[in-house]
XYZ file of C-alpha atoms in Angstrom:
775
model
C 31.895 2.231 31.663
C 28.524 3.466 32.944
C 27.421 4.618 29.506
C 28.776 1.650 27.601
C 26.805 -1.266 26.181
C 27.275 -4.315 28.447
C 26.216 -7.923 27.833
C 26.263 -11.156 29.856
C 25.489 -14.767 28.933
C 23.072 -16.000 31.567
C 22.674 -19.724 30.890
C 23.572 -22.565 28.597
C 20.537 -24.829 28.827
C 17.678 -22.493 27.879
C 16.597 -18.968 26.989
C 14.753 -16.215 28.832
C 11.083 -15.379 28.254
C 10.765 -12.231 30.365
C 12.671 -9.602 32.331
C 11.663 -7.407 35.299
C 13.389 -4.529 37.137
C 13.011 -3.837 40.848
C 11.892 -0.487 42.230
C 15.454 0.605 43.072
C 16.618 -0.215 39.529
C 19.661 -2.123 40.787
C 18.469 -5.699 40.232
C 16.757 -7.558 37.412
C 14.911 -10.867 37.398
C 15.129 -13.079 34.315
C 12.642 -15.920 33.845
C 12.351 -18.704 31.292
C 11.229 -22.262 30.784
C 14.335 -23.599 32.543
C 15.570 -20.341 34.065
C 14.800 -18.120 37.043
C 17.710 -15.933 38.134
C 18.422 -12.590 39.767
C 21.217 -10.281 38.625
C 22.604 -7.187 40.275
C 23.504 -4.172 38.140
C 26.891 -2.933 39.311
C 26.975 0.752 40.094
C 30.691 1.054 39.247
C 31.024 -0.414 35.782
C 27.355 -1.039 34.940
C 27.897 -4.789 34.487
C 25.839 -7.726 35.742
C 26.507 -10.031 38.681
C 24.431 -13.117 39.430
C 22.819 -12.854 42.868
C 20.470 -15.810 43.101
C 19.469 -18.875 41.095
C 16.014 -19.962 42.251
C 16.097 -23.117 40.146
C 19.116 -24.507 41.923
C 19.124 -27.937 43.513
C 16.294 -30.350 42.845
C 13.549 -27.765 42.412
C 12.660 -28.559 38.826
C 8.825 -28.740 38.853
C 6.713 -26.922 36.251
C 5.821 -24.059 38.601
C 9.401 -22.860 38.102
C 8.984 -22.821 34.301
C 7.959 -19.215 33.731
C 6.405 -17.236 30.881
C 6.483 -13.903 32.703
C 7.997 -12.294 35.784
C 6.998 -9.121 37.661
C 8.613 -7.272 40.514
C 6.590 -5.528 43.178
C 6.672 -1.777 42.741
C 6.679 -1.289 46.532
C 8.819 -4.105 47.933
C 12.134 -5.185 46.358
C 11.917 -8.592 48.055
C 8.616 -9.622 46.428
C 8.235 -10.815 42.860
C 5.779 -13.043 41.004
C 6.014 -15.477 38.095
C 3.444 -16.909 35.679
C 4.173 -20.559 34.831
C 3.439 -22.642 31.774
C 1.213 -25.012 33.787
C -1.048 -22.127 34.911
C 0.559 -21.662 38.344
C 1.117 -18.130 39.624
C 3.892 -18.053 42.221
C 4.841 -15.293 44.651
C 8.470 -15.209 45.817
C 9.990 -13.653 48.911
C 13.695 -13.061 48.327
C 14.359 -12.421 52.007
C 13.813 -16.102 52.803
C 16.131 -19.033 52.141
C 15.977 -22.146 50.003
C 12.615 -23.484 49.026
C 10.926 -21.083 51.413
C 11.493 -18.354 48.820
C 8.389 -19.637 47.009
C 5.984 -17.925 49.340
C 2.655 -18.643 47.604
C 1.503 -20.968 44.825
C -1.856 -20.261 43.144
C -3.386 -23.023 41.020
C -6.528 -21.152 39.982
C -5.837 -21.057 36.227
C -6.795 -24.091 34.179
C -4.284 -23.443 31.386
C -0.998 -21.617 30.791
C -0.560 -18.295 32.572
C 0.822 -15.735 30.088
C 1.302 -12.626 32.217
C 1.376 -11.317 35.762
C 1.666 -7.793 37.190
C 1.532 -6.047 40.584
C -0.680 -3.129 41.550
C 1.189 0.173 41.600
C -0.087 1.294 45.005
C -1.578 -1.792 46.702
C 1.349 -3.976 47.738
C -0.723 -7.143 48.200
C -2.662 -7.078 44.915
C -1.598 -8.706 41.662
C -3.442 -9.876 38.562
C -2.671 -12.524 35.929
C -3.969 -13.419 32.470
C -4.220 -16.962 31.149
C -4.834 -19.099 28.096
C -8.170 -20.127 29.655
C -9.550 -16.645 28.861
C -9.788 -15.477 32.473
C -8.078 -12.811 34.570
C -7.416 -13.656 38.202
C -6.925 -11.118 40.966
C -4.847 -12.333 43.939
C -4.252 -10.978 47.397
C -0.971 -12.203 48.887
C -2.718 -12.447 52.234
C -5.013 -15.162 50.815
C -4.247 -18.536 49.339
C -6.926 -18.311 46.630
C -7.884 -15.806 43.945
C -10.203 -13.160 45.307
C -11.771 -12.284 41.923
C -12.149 -13.755 38.456
C -12.767 -11.669 35.332
C -14.075 -13.491 32.240
C -12.877 -11.938 29.024
C -15.098 -13.977 26.657
C -12.041 -14.681 24.545
C -9.888 -17.706 23.980
C -6.802 -16.279 25.658
C -5.678 -13.221 27.610
C -2.137 -12.330 26.567
C -1.313 -9.253 28.679
C -2.722 -7.232 31.575
C -1.557 -3.852 32.886
C -2.767 -1.543 35.672
C -3.651 2.002 34.672
C -1.184 4.334 36.459
C -3.725 7.189 36.267
C -6.613 5.283 37.857
C -5.840 2.854 40.651
C -8.856 0.599 40.126
C -8.663 0.257 36.335
C -6.619 -2.269 34.424
C -6.454 -3.232 30.755
C -6.493 -6.705 29.217
C -5.680 -7.643 25.635
C -6.813 -10.888 24.024
C -6.096 -13.160 21.115
C -9.321 -12.151 19.366
C -7.931 -8.625 18.836
C -9.993 -6.878 21.501
C -9.018 -4.538 24.323
C -10.990 -4.548 27.564
C -10.941 -2.148 30.503
C -11.929 -3.601 33.867
C -12.691 -2.134 37.235
C -11.314 -4.126 40.195
C -14.554 -3.455 42.026
C -16.739 -4.902 39.240
C -15.954 -8.407 38.080
C -19.244 -9.071 36.309
C -18.661 -6.938 33.205
C -15.904 -4.873 31.667
C -16.428 -1.127 31.528
C -15.134 -0.831 27.952
C -14.456 -3.237 25.109
C -13.416 -2.519 21.524
C -11.699 -4.260 18.627
C -8.214 -2.806 18.310
C -6.436 -5.087 15.828
C -7.218 -7.546 13.086
C -5.118 -10.234 14.794
C -4.170 -11.404 18.292
C -2.803 -8.711 20.618
C 0.277 -9.857 22.513
C 1.245 -6.816 24.563
C 0.051 -3.504 25.960
C 1.551 -0.669 28.006
C 0.168 2.498 29.647
C 1.894 5.808 29.100
C 3.432 7.090 32.374
C 2.113 10.649 32.025
C -0.691 10.670 29.450
C -3.816 8.541 29.412
C -2.578 6.601 26.385
C -2.591 2.842 25.909
C -0.204 1.247 23.420
C -1.019 -2.175 21.954
C 1.075 -4.512 19.792
C -0.381 -7.240 17.630
C 0.292 -10.023 15.169
C -0.894 -7.688 12.403
C 2.555 -6.021 12.734
C 1.139 -2.782 14.087
C 1.606 -0.735 17.232
C -1.438 1.406 17.979
C -1.686 4.246 20.476
C -5.174 4.769 21.916
C -6.354 7.884 23.714
C -8.398 6.531 26.622
C -9.945 9.857 27.688
C -13.628 9.098 27.373
C -14.249 6.813 24.420
C -11.123 5.084 23.144
C -9.831 6.784 19.990
C -6.920 5.809 17.810
C -4.320 8.583 17.743
C -1.257 6.937 16.199
C -0.384 3.776 14.268
C 3.113 2.378 13.752
C 3.691 -0.242 11.056
C 6.509 -2.688 11.818
C 8.061 -5.475 9.757
C 7.274 -8.331 12.177
C 4.801 -9.496 14.817
C 5.022 -7.219 17.858
C 5.968 -9.073 21.051
C 6.614 -6.309 23.616
C 6.122 -2.533 23.861
C 7.441 -0.184 26.538
C 7.108 3.610 26.771
C 10.353 5.529 27.147
C 10.457 7.532 30.395
C 10.570 11.344 30.183
C 10.129 11.139 26.408
C 6.471 11.716 25.698
C 6.394 10.404 22.150
C 8.971 7.593 22.301
C 8.106 3.916 22.636
C 10.311 0.805 22.411
C 9.247 -2.452 20.800
C 10.627 -5.883 19.977
C 9.343 -8.595 17.672
C 7.957 -12.019 18.492
C 9.571 -13.631 15.429
C 11.917 -12.827 12.522
C 13.275 -9.462 13.697
C 15.996 -9.542 16.375
C 16.327 -5.773 16.829
C 14.828 -3.456 19.426
C 13.332 -0.333 17.875
C 12.539 2.981 19.510
C 9.782 4.808 17.655
C 8.659 8.411 17.626
C 4.898 8.116 17.252
C 4.813 11.448 15.417
C 6.929 9.943 12.625
C 5.823 6.291 12.608
C 7.271 5.115 9.301
C 10.890 4.650 10.376
C 12.442 3.924 13.812
C 14.058 6.790 15.683
C 16.787 4.409 16.929
C 17.541 0.688 16.862
C 19.597 -1.734 18.941
C 20.893 -4.635 16.856
C 23.025 -6.508 19.398
C 20.974 -9.671 19.928
C 21.440 -12.700 17.691
C 17.970 -14.130 18.331
C 14.476 -12.873 19.041
C 14.242 -10.381 21.925
C 11.814 -11.566 24.613
C 11.931 -8.849 27.289
C 12.710 -5.115 27.513
C 12.743 -2.614 30.366
C 13.957 0.974 30.788
C 16.275 1.516 33.746
C 14.019 3.685 35.862
C 14.100 7.308 34.790
C 17.327 6.852 32.837
C 16.208 7.483 29.262
C 19.574 6.436 27.835
C 19.722 2.912 29.292
C 17.631 0.006 28.050
C 17.768 -3.528 29.480
C 16.834 -6.526 27.351
C 16.989 -10.295 27.208
C 16.682 -12.653 24.292
C 16.438 -16.231 23.096
C 20.182 -16.090 22.547
C 20.500 -16.538 26.379
C 22.054 -13.126 26.983
C 21.076 -9.951 28.797
C 22.117 -6.534 27.520
C 22.365 -3.086 28.972
C 22.128 -0.882 25.882
C 23.652 2.584 25.857
C 21.604 4.939 23.732
C 24.678 6.524 22.210
C 25.487 3.153 20.600
C 22.095 2.825 18.915
C 21.920 2.977 15.149
C 19.831 5.656 13.450
C 17.968 4.104 10.508
C 16.691 7.468 9.300
C 20.249 8.601 8.528
C 20.742 5.616 6.214
C 17.344 5.734 4.552
C 16.831 7.089 1.064
C 14.992 10.381 1.446
C 13.652 10.329 -2.102
C 11.098 8.116 -3.728
C 8.863 7.780 -6.750
C 5.690 5.851 -7.404
C 3.685 5.174 -10.553
C -0.051 5.657 -10.154
C -2.701 3.507 -11.763
C -3.759 6.371 -14.038
C -0.281 6.833 -15.441
C 0.691 9.693 -13.136
C 3.995 9.750 -11.256
C 4.499 10.984 -7.700
C 7.964 12.071 -6.595
C 8.922 12.883 -3.004
C 12.097 14.439 -1.655
C 13.231 15.534 1.782
C 12.708 19.126 2.893
C 15.286 21.011 4.909
C 14.066 23.088 7.837
C 15.759 26.325 8.814
C 15.571 28.273 12.022
C 13.923 31.673 11.578
C 16.254 34.676 11.770
C 15.307 37.011 14.606
C 15.603 40.775 14.626
C 18.355 40.647 17.254
C 20.441 38.430 14.991
C 20.028 40.916 12.172
C 21.200 43.855 14.322
C 24.094 41.855 15.721
C 25.323 41.095 12.225
C 25.556 44.795 11.332
C 22.207 44.924 9.598
C 23.312 42.255 7.121
C 20.870 39.389 6.769
C 22.365 36.293 8.307
C 22.082 32.954 6.608
C 19.378 30.686 7.989
C 20.698 27.816 10.034
C 19.703 24.311 8.983
C 18.015 22.340 11.762
C 19.903 19.151 12.603
C 20.064 16.725 15.514
C 18.031 13.871 16.861
C 15.610 16.154 18.678
C 14.234 17.355 15.352
C 13.589 13.832 14.094
C 9.812 14.159 14.227
C 9.649 17.246 11.987
C 11.220 15.447 9.049
C 8.919 16.051 6.133
C 8.959 15.615 2.405
C 7.807 17.600 -0.554
C 5.787 15.630 -3.077
C 5.381 16.511 -6.721
C 2.831 14.874 -8.964
C 3.303 14.578 -12.699
C 0.159 13.899 -14.706
C 0.072 11.989 -17.955
C -0.679 14.143 -20.972
C -3.657 13.231 -23.124
C -2.754 11.587 -26.399
C -4.795 11.015 -29.539
C -5.738 7.425 -30.115
C -7.792 5.854 -32.866
C -7.712 6.265 -36.622
C -8.081 9.373 -38.723
C -11.810 8.827 -38.940
C -13.350 11.544 -36.778
C -16.177 9.265 -35.703
C -13.846 7.029 -33.725
C -10.946 9.422 -33.048
C -10.941 10.892 -29.536
C -8.585 11.765 -26.717
C -7.773 8.952 -24.318
C -5.111 8.345 -21.718
C -3.194 5.108 -21.462
C -4.975 3.896 -18.352
C -8.360 4.557 -19.962
C -7.388 2.386 -22.924
C -6.262 -0.388 -20.567
C -9.474 -0.270 -18.527
C -11.657 -0.154 -21.635
C -9.926 -3.125 -23.243
C -10.004 -5.119 -19.991
C -13.778 -4.646 -19.753
C -14.691 -5.129 -23.401
C -12.299 -7.770 -24.736
C -13.896 -11.190 -25.149
C -11.927 -14.230 -24.037
C -14.470 -17.018 -24.601
C -16.879 -17.869 -27.415
C -16.638 -18.613 -31.132
C -13.105 -18.028 -32.357
C -13.826 -15.900 -35.438
C -16.413 -13.797 -33.606
C -13.957 -13.165 -30.776
C -11.232 -12.039 -33.193
C -13.579 -9.652 -35.010
C -14.947 -8.199 -31.800
C -11.528 -7.780 -30.174
C -10.135 -6.187 -33.327
C -12.911 -3.595 -33.196
C -12.304 -2.978 -29.487
C -8.560 -2.526 -30.060
C -9.278 -0.152 -32.930
C -11.689 1.775 -30.716
C -9.005 2.361 -28.109
C -6.256 3.118 -30.599
C -4.195 -0.043 -30.202
C -3.364 -0.417 -33.884
C -0.824 -3.213 -33.483
C -3.326 -5.208 -31.472
C -5.983 -4.664 -34.149
C -3.647 -6.037 -36.809
C -2.800 -9.045 -34.638
C -6.458 -9.913 -34.036
C -7.179 -9.703 -37.773
C -4.162 -11.862 -38.544
C -5.261 -14.352 -35.903
C -8.672 -14.679 -37.547
C -7.137 -15.284 -40.985
C -4.334 -17.612 -39.890
C -6.190 -19.739 -37.336
C -9.858 -19.149 -38.097
C -10.024 -21.044 -41.425
C -11.334 -24.603 -41.338
C -8.897 -25.676 -44.040
C -5.954 -24.465 -42.032
C -7.247 -25.995 -38.847
C -7.515 -29.366 -40.608
C -3.836 -29.204 -41.470
C -2.913 -28.718 -37.804
C 0.426 -27.408 -39.029
C 1.960 -30.793 -38.380
C 4.248 -31.317 -41.364
C 6.561 -28.399 -40.603
C 6.693 -27.653 -36.953
C 9.477 -25.141 -36.490
C 10.178 -26.053 -32.884
C 9.695 -29.840 -33.033
C 12.445 -32.349 -33.697
C 10.051 -35.088 -34.715
C 9.634 -36.054 -38.357
C 6.663 -34.740 -40.255
C 3.721 -37.098 -39.950
C 2.416 -36.004 -43.317
C 5.750 -36.744 -45.008
C 5.947 -40.142 -43.340
C 2.580 -41.060 -44.791
C 3.718 -40.323 -48.392
C 5.028 -43.351 -50.424
C 8.637 -43.117 -51.437
C 8.972 -42.211 -55.094
C 12.048 -43.054 -57.186
C 12.609 -41.459 -60.546
C 15.250 -43.009 -62.796
C 16.653 -41.349 -65.839
C 17.951 -44.348 -67.756
C 20.230 -43.240 -70.528
C 20.044 -39.914 -72.220
C 21.322 -40.327 -75.767
C 22.402 -37.288 -77.693
C 22.287 -37.316 -81.512
C 25.733 -36.117 -82.381
C 26.097 -34.205 -85.597
C 29.495 -33.081 -86.809
C 28.023 -30.148 -88.723
C 25.751 -28.847 -85.902
C 25.084 -25.211 -85.243
C 25.614 -23.675 -81.786
C 22.162 -22.079 -81.879
C 20.402 -25.356 -82.593
C 19.247 -27.597 -79.797
C 19.506 -31.325 -80.428
C 16.459 -33.330 -79.526
C 16.851 -35.899 -76.808
C 14.706 -38.595 -75.381
C 14.084 -38.773 -71.668
C 12.835 -42.086 -70.423
C 11.320 -42.032 -66.939
C 10.325 -44.907 -64.792
C 8.271 -44.493 -61.623
C 8.435 -47.326 -59.145
C 5.105 -47.387 -57.347
C 5.651 -50.539 -55.373
C 9.399 -49.869 -54.770
C 10.249 -53.277 -56.285
C 10.128 -53.123 -60.112
C 12.451 -50.495 -61.586
C 12.880 -51.833 -65.122
C 9.669 -50.878 -66.896
C 9.492 -47.483 -68.559
C 6.468 -45.326 -67.893
C 5.567 -42.027 -69.472
C 6.050 -40.287 -72.725
C 9.609 -39.315 -73.722
C 10.157 -35.548 -73.385
C 12.895 -33.019 -72.921
C 14.131 -32.441 -69.399
C 13.556 -29.053 -67.772
C 16.217 -26.405 -68.246
C 17.506 -26.598 -64.699
C 19.426 -28.677 -62.182
C 18.507 -31.263 -59.589
C 20.189 -31.190 -56.131
C 21.841 -34.447 -55.134
C 23.607 -35.435 -51.944
C 27.379 -35.760 -51.785
C 27.279 -39.560 -51.668
C 24.954 -39.662 -54.626
C 27.251 -37.383 -56.606
C 30.329 -39.509 -55.865
C 28.491 -42.733 -56.680
C 26.891 -41.558 -59.921
C 29.652 -39.391 -61.404
C 32.318 -40.964 -63.618
C 35.272 -39.557 -65.424
C 33.402 -39.929 -68.691
C 30.538 -37.648 -67.681
C 32.642 -35.180 -65.728
C 32.026 -32.335 -68.169
C 28.383 -32.271 -67.205
C 29.241 -31.665 -63.494
C 29.061 -28.004 -62.550
C 29.744 -26.959 -58.955
C 28.092 -30.035 -57.457
C 25.150 -30.184 -59.895
C 24.490 -32.615 -62.733
C 23.168 -30.705 -65.685
C 20.380 -32.280 -67.719
C 19.909 -30.423 -70.962
C 21.085 -29.814 -74.523
C 24.827 -30.283 -75.071
C 25.328 -26.670 -76.177
C 24.741 -25.439 -72.619
C 27.654 -27.477 -71.322
C 30.210 -25.031 -72.544
C 28.382 -21.967 -71.324
C 27.732 -23.210 -67.738
C 30.779 -25.318 -66.946
C 32.732 -24.138 -63.934
C 36.233 -25.616 -64.154
C 37.573 -23.383 -61.405
C 35.526 -25.004 -58.642
C 37.211 -27.079 -55.951
C 35.314 -30.216 -56.816
C 36.306 -29.818 -60.456
C 39.973 -29.481 -59.563
C 39.943 -32.486 -57.226
C 38.263 -34.792 -59.728
C 40.403 -33.447 -62.578
C 43.545 -34.274 -60.659
C 42.377 -37.772 -59.817
C 41.122 -38.827 -63.282
C 43.415 -40.515 -65.828
C 44.913 -37.979 -68.183
C 43.590 -38.758 -71.668
C 45.262 -37.053 -74.545
C 42.401 -35.064 -75.959
C 42.881 -31.858 -77.706
C 41.437 -28.822 -76.047
C 39.600 -27.691 -79.170
C 37.835 -31.047 -79.395
C 36.758 -30.859 -75.766
C 35.389 -27.399 -76.217
C 33.108 -28.376 -79.092
C 30.796 -30.846 -77.384
C 30.701 -33.776 -74.993
C 31.639 -37.201 -76.255
C 28.875 -39.055 -78.043
C 26.451 -41.197 -76.080
C 27.189 -39.337 -72.813
C 25.404 -41.195 -69.986
C 23.595 -38.779 -67.640
C 21.837 -40.345 -64.655
C 19.306 -38.544 -62.417
C 18.188 -40.444 -59.353
C 15.721 -39.018 -56.772
C 15.024 -41.229 -53.746
C 12.174 -39.213 -52.119
C 9.827 -36.487 -53.218
C 9.549 -33.821 -50.452
C 6.073 -32.576 -49.518
C 4.871 -29.222 -50.719
C 6.107 -26.684 -48.165
C 3.320 -25.043 -46.159
C 3.874 -21.712 -44.399
C 3.322 -21.829 -40.656
C 2.360 -18.687 -38.726
C 3.486 -19.980 -35.339
C 6.902 -18.338 -35.184
C 5.577 -15.119 -36.677
C 2.784 -14.912 -34.092
C 5.161 -15.779 -31.240
C 7.519 -12.992 -32.306
C 4.590 -10.578 -32.497
C 3.432 -11.475 -28.959
C 6.950 -11.080 -27.606
C 7.104 -7.676 -29.253
C 3.822 -6.696 -27.583
C 5.354 -7.712 -24.264
C 8.486 -5.668 -24.968
C 6.433 -2.521 -25.626
C 4.479 -3.052 -22.380
C 1.220 -4.437 -23.798
C 0.932 -7.675 -21.829
C -2.841 -7.354 -22.028
C -2.961 -8.056 -25.770
C -0.329 -10.809 -25.680
C -2.050 -12.745 -22.909
C -5.555 -12.229 -24.327
C -4.461 -13.720 -27.662
C -2.924 -16.723 -25.909
C -6.142 -17.349 -23.974
C -8.350 -17.031 -27.075
C -6.162 -19.394 -29.150
C -7.113 -22.349 -26.962
C -5.359 -25.580 -27.916
C -3.530 -23.910 -30.808
C -1.327 -22.107 -28.307
C 0.759 -25.255 -27.881
C 2.252 -24.683 -31.342
C 3.757 -21.336 -30.284
C 7.395 -21.509 -29.144
C 6.790 -19.555 -25.917
C 7.916 -21.002 -22.592
C 5.476 -21.598 -19.734
C 7.700 -19.562 -17.412
C 7.213 -16.462 -19.554
C 3.484 -17.093 -19.864
C 3.193 -17.401 -16.078
C 5.008 -14.078 -15.754
C 2.495 -12.534 -18.179
C -0.401 -13.858 -16.116
C 1.002 -12.449 -12.880
C 1.764 -9.089 -14.497
C -1.677 -8.713 -16.071
C -3.480 -9.796 -12.895
C -1.419 -7.346 -10.859
C -2.355 -4.564 -13.288
C -6.036 -5.449 -12.993
C -5.778 -5.395 -9.208
C -4.170 -1.947 -9.313
C -7.271 -0.690 -11.098
C -9.495 -2.620 -8.658
C -10.923 -4.732 -11.484
C -11.485 -7.795 -9.327
C -14.038 -9.532 -11.559
C -11.868 -9.241 -14.668
C -8.834 -10.546 -12.751
C -10.841 -13.507 -11.458
C -12.021 -14.312 -14.995
C -8.424 -14.339 -16.251
C -7.394 -16.635 -13.381
C -10.189 -19.067 -14.182
C -9.156 -19.222 -17.854
C -5.534 -20.029 -17.019
C -4.191 -23.440 -18.039
C -1.197 -23.153 -15.658
C -1.703 -24.766 -12.269
C 0.483 -22.248 -10.446
C -1.707 -19.405 -11.739
C -5.018 -21.091 -10.987
C -3.931 -21.600 -7.378
C -3.759 -17.830 -6.896
C -7.535 -17.874 -6.508
C -7.125 -20.016 -3.402
C -4.867 -17.561 -1.589
C -5.816 -14.638 0.688
C -9.505 -15.500 0.540
C -10.108 -16.309 4.225
C -12.619 -14.121 6.103
C -12.323 -14.142 9.903
C -15.539 -13.554 11.849
C -16.579 -13.677 15.488
C -19.741 -14.765 17.206
C -21.906 -11.760 18.043
C -23.030 -13.314 21.338
C -19.850 -14.669 22.923
C -17.133 -13.086 20.772
C -15.503 -16.441 19.960
C -13.870 -16.665 16.506
C -15.867 -18.749 14.061
C -13.179 -21.071 12.760
C -15.178 -24.194 11.986
C -16.096 -25.549 8.591
C -19.800 -24.785 9.185
C -20.272 -21.128 8.212
C -21.919 -19.189 11.047
C -22.116 -21.996 13.597
C -20.544 -21.070 16.948
C -18.814 -23.955 18.723
C -19.232 -22.268 22.110
C -22.841 -21.111 21.888
C -23.892 -24.226 19.921
C -26.170 -22.103 17.749
C -26.425 -20.399 14.366
C -28.233 -17.266 15.528
C -25.591 -15.189 13.787
C -26.743 -16.486 10.383
C -30.030 -14.616 10.832
C -30.623 -11.045 9.757
C -30.609 -8.577 12.640
C -33.454 -6.636 11.007
C -35.938 -9.221 9.735
C -34.808 -12.266 11.762
C -34.669 -14.601 8.758
C -31.651 -16.659 7.662
C -29.593 -14.787 5.094
C -29.235 -16.582 1.784
C -26.875 -14.644 -0.461
C -24.839 -11.541 0.362
C -24.282 -11.050 4.092
C -22.956 -7.811 5.580
C -21.838 -7.458 9.191
C -20.107 -5.050 11.550
C -16.554 -5.988 12.439
C -16.993 -4.422 15.885
C -20.030 -6.314 17.199
C -20.245 -9.053 14.507
C -23.969 -8.528 13.943
C -25.321 -8.197 10.421
C -27.900 -9.382 7.940
C -29.322 -8.738 4.479
C -27.349 -5.989 2.841
C -30.492 -4.262 1.551
C -32.089 -4.267 5.010
C -28.929 -2.862 6.575
C -28.721 -0.104 3.956
C -32.272 0.981 4.751
C -31.755 0.726 8.511
C -28.455 2.620 8.698
C -29.799 5.402 6.522
C -31.781 6.505 9.600
C -29.849 4.919 12.507
C -26.230 4.681 13.623
C -26.353 1.974 16.309
C -26.627 -1.784 15.883
C -30.286 -2.924 16.009
C -29.352 -5.924 18.167
C -26.760 -4.765 20.713
C -26.640 -0.973 20.398
C -23.039 -0.931 19.166
C -22.060 2.223 17.287
C -21.588 0.651 13.857
C -20.148 2.342 10.818
C -21.777 1.517 7.508
C -20.777 2.965 4.159
């Protein structure tokens, strides 16, 4: 059971914030807002047994509500806690009852975040607080013996340097790391900006002079503190780093847990920082404290917000690298493709192995095992895009271009605002220049279809292909009714089949829709064709006497000789009416000669439809969708932007247009074309796209005098210093109006032209002497 993973639920009413291990590694202290308990680690089965509950009884004041706990490295009976009300308490476990709280320090004005004991001086301990100060206490005194001012809003963690007894590190919420000497409280001996966000934890390496820091920027950084601090390794995590702890007897291994989101504990090999070496996934809430069990590299203790403590056995840890995909591909902005795959490493074959195998070359052995984790490497291949001819046959404009060059050229040269016809002509020439023939055709079509004043006056209202409303133009037309009164045929018994008998067609047009009796117009022959009537009109107008003139649903208006040639007696309508009509005894030969005399033929048209007008909306929408399908979102979106208000006639959904905007803007960002992307965002008519300009635009700066973050609404005004000295140029001393450049290390800056001239001959800040980097 000693090498098994063990867990214990420690409380029901609250969760733990911190965990500490005594010097004998047989007891742990767990502290929280409503929790302060001691647990013994059983030597037989490795489990936990509760030894002491220091919040028992009526002792429920805020000094018991702890953010951090630390055990003395020299005395197993002494431990300290940092409370949420700023109190630092020292506890003596050898005493009883309330006497266990040996000392109570009220020196901090705000919450105390961390506390730690000196590694060799039993009576010394330091604490960091939200008030931005570090207090040094001597357990033989009832007050702090020293105060260190960090010039930051909050000190989140402090640790003594195990390689130098008088040096300790402090990390702050402004992203800086400070080194202090216990003998000098007036000024830190080293200060540098380590992270772009608040730093929540730090830890010194037990054997090397390395300092590890974890920050809200989701990075763990390892700093070499020999001489000037230099960054040696960076580990990128998926969540805010809450705690870090070096693994004993493993030089390159460090454990970490997250402050939010991620519940796992990861052990990293700093030589391969992109994937954890091992992970413990037992907790069901955020891990708040971790500690290695002395020199045992295979046992990790942890506590969490799920109110449990765990003793993790390393053999039970998961290995993410074994589950990760060892191959990957990425598309570059110039059209090239990079492909990476895992390389196998083989042990070299020695001469002794060759002799032992009877002079036959032995097969190389593949290196496996966790100890070779850090040498995992990949082989990357890069495939370049071949040049392709673009442009027309004309040698003056035909040249070799790659796809990304065409995209960049069009993005820079295409016009999106101005006079419509001029834009279409210009963009057609640009598309032709870069060989985008389909786009050239579309721009020319756009100019013809939407650039004419006559067409724009029509507004394409009378036949909108995707509107269910009635045509406004048709509704404005007066209803016209044409009546064909009675068409009388002059019947001649001795007629010839090739002769056409004259007929009179009397038409009456009802202008005011009231009088339908007067005849208007000159009598003339009807056209040689048919007029489409509705089914109700056919049934109401047709009679059994004029049935012979009905052909497949049409009433024929014409000479009687065509009746025989075009009659369709086999149609369904013919059969149905034939069966329903009274059977009159008429000889077939008489029926075949001609219709009965004085055959009444009536043509009635209720409305005259408007002249159909071709609309290019659907055609253009299909063309833009095709451009999207072939990967040319640039042309499709540019046309939509240029069309202006006419775009509302295109049957393209806003969801798809928003997707086009995001795709095109992402492509522009890949090519670092920030101005072009911003112009496209400003021309968007979709609110969700326009709001993209309001995201990720915050710039965080600090005061160059006090180091306080400038978070107010007034530019360079410092709330602490009550001045705007930082708005002045460090070179000329005048207020900067326009572009301002500054160093992120010391926060001093000025006119960009002055700084360019200054740093061409100097390397240090002209105001504070900081070693600035300008490029």
